[in-house]
Amino acid sequence: MQVSLTPHGEELLRQQLARGLGRSPEEVVERALETVAQQDVILTEEEKKRRREAVAAMLAFRETHHLTLEPGVRIQDLLHEGHKY
């Protein structure tokens, strides 16, 4: 696979090589891609955690305020309707 870099990308690559973060341009790019892949996993786990916390907060609110919905009504639909106003 051939990859073309912008002048800025080339300069960044040269800087990383000069810092000793790889023995070749390919190694520097590979390390950068591995770092991005790891961050994606971390962000995904953080997002899952935020969603679990949000669901727990909504369930607690429902219990505290005795919230019930009519059959067939979803919170997602109510939120969507609320954005119209």
Short mmCIF file of C-alpha atoms in Angstrom, two decimals:
data_model
loop_
_atom_site.label_atom_id
_atom_site.label_comp_id
_atom_site.label_asym_id
_atom_site.label_seq_id
_atom_site.Cartn_x
_atom_site.Cartn_y
_atom_site.Cartn_z
CA MET A 1 0.00 0.00 0.00
CA GLN A 2 1.28 3.43 -0.90
CA VAL A 3 0.40 6.43 1.27
CA SER A 4 0.98 10.08 0.38
CA LEU A 5 1.60 12.61 3.11
CA THR A 6 0.96 16.31 3.09
CA PRO A 7 3.98 18.55 3.70
CA HIS A 8 2.80 18.93 7.30
CA GLY A 9 2.54 15.15 7.69
CA GLU A 10 6.04 14.73 6.29
CA GLU A 11 7.40 17.26 8.76
CA LEU A 12 5.68 15.51 11.66
CA LEU A 13 7.15 12.21 10.51
CA ARG A 14 10.64 13.72 10.30
CA GLN A 15 10.25 15.15 13.82
CA GLN A 16 9.24 11.78 15.23
CA LEU A 17 12.17 10.06 13.53
CA ALA A 18 14.54 12.72 14.91
CA ARG A 19 13.16 12.07 18.40
CA GLY A 20 13.94 8.38 18.00
CA LEU A 21 10.33 7.22 18.07
CA GLY A 22 11.01 4.78 15.26
CA ARG A 23 13.82 3.44 13.12
CA SER A 24 11.98 4.01 9.86
CA PRO A 25 9.05 6.07 8.56
CA GLU A 26 7.00 2.87 8.38
CA GLU A 27 7.67 2.10 12.03
CA VAL A 28 6.66 5.61 13.13
CA VAL A 29 3.41 5.41 11.14
CA GLU A 30 2.68 1.93 12.51
CA ARG A 31 3.20 3.12 16.10
CA ALA A 32 0.94 6.11 15.47
CA LEU A 33 -1.80 3.87 14.08
CA GLU A 34 -1.50 1.50 17.05
CA THR A 35 -1.83 4.46 19.42
CA VAL A 36 -4.97 5.67 17.65
CA ALA A 37 -6.46 2.18 17.75
CA GLN A 38 -5.83 1.95 21.51
CA GLN A 39 -7.42 5.36 22.08
CA ASP A 40 -10.50 4.27 20.12
CA VAL A 41 -10.92 1.30 22.47
CA ILE A 42 -10.47 3.53 25.51
CA LEU A 43 -12.95 6.09 24.21
CA THR A 44 -15.42 3.34 23.47
CA GLU A 45 -15.10 1.99 27.02
CA GLU A 46 -15.46 5.51 28.45
CA GLU A 47 -18.56 6.06 26.32
CA LYS A 48 -20.04 2.77 27.53
CA LYS A 49 -19.37 3.83 31.11
CA ARG A 50 -21.05 7.23 30.56
CA ARG A 51 -24.07 5.54 29.02
CA ARG A 52 -24.37 3.04 31.88
CA GLU A 53 -24.18 5.92 34.37
CA ALA A 54 -26.83 7.88 32.45
CA VAL A 55 -29.18 4.89 32.37
CA ALA A 56 -28.65 4.31 36.09
CA ALA A 57 -29.43 7.98 36.77
CA MET A 58 -32.61 7.80 34.68
CA LEU A 59 -33.74 4.64 36.45
CA ALA A 60 -33.09 6.25 39.84
CA PHE A 61 -35.05 9.34 38.76
CA ARG A 62 -37.93 7.14 37.61
CA GLU A 63 -38.03 5.35 40.95
CA THR A 64 -37.74 8.54 43.00
CA HIS A 65 -40.44 10.38 41.05
CA HIS A 66 -42.65 7.35 40.32
CA LEU A 67 -42.41 7.98 36.59
CA THR A 68 -44.42 5.73 34.32
CA LEU A 69 -45.00 5.88 30.60
CA GLU A 70 -48.00 4.78 28.60
CA PRO A 71 -47.59 1.48 26.76
CA GLY A 72 -45.74 2.04 23.49
CA VAL A 73 -44.25 5.40 24.55
CA ARG A 74 -40.47 5.52 24.62
CA ILE A 75 -38.25 8.05 26.36
CA GLN A 76 -36.33 8.40 23.09
CA ASP A 77 -39.54 9.54 21.36
CA LEU A 78 -40.27 12.06 24.11
CA LEU A 79 -36.76 13.50 23.85
CA HIS A 80 -37.10 13.76 20.08
CA GLU A 81 -40.43 15.57 20.43
CA GLY A 82 -38.89 17.95 22.98
CA HIS A 83 -36.32 19.13 20.44
CA LYS A 84 -39.08 20.48 18.21
CA TYR A 85 -39.94 23.28 20.63
#
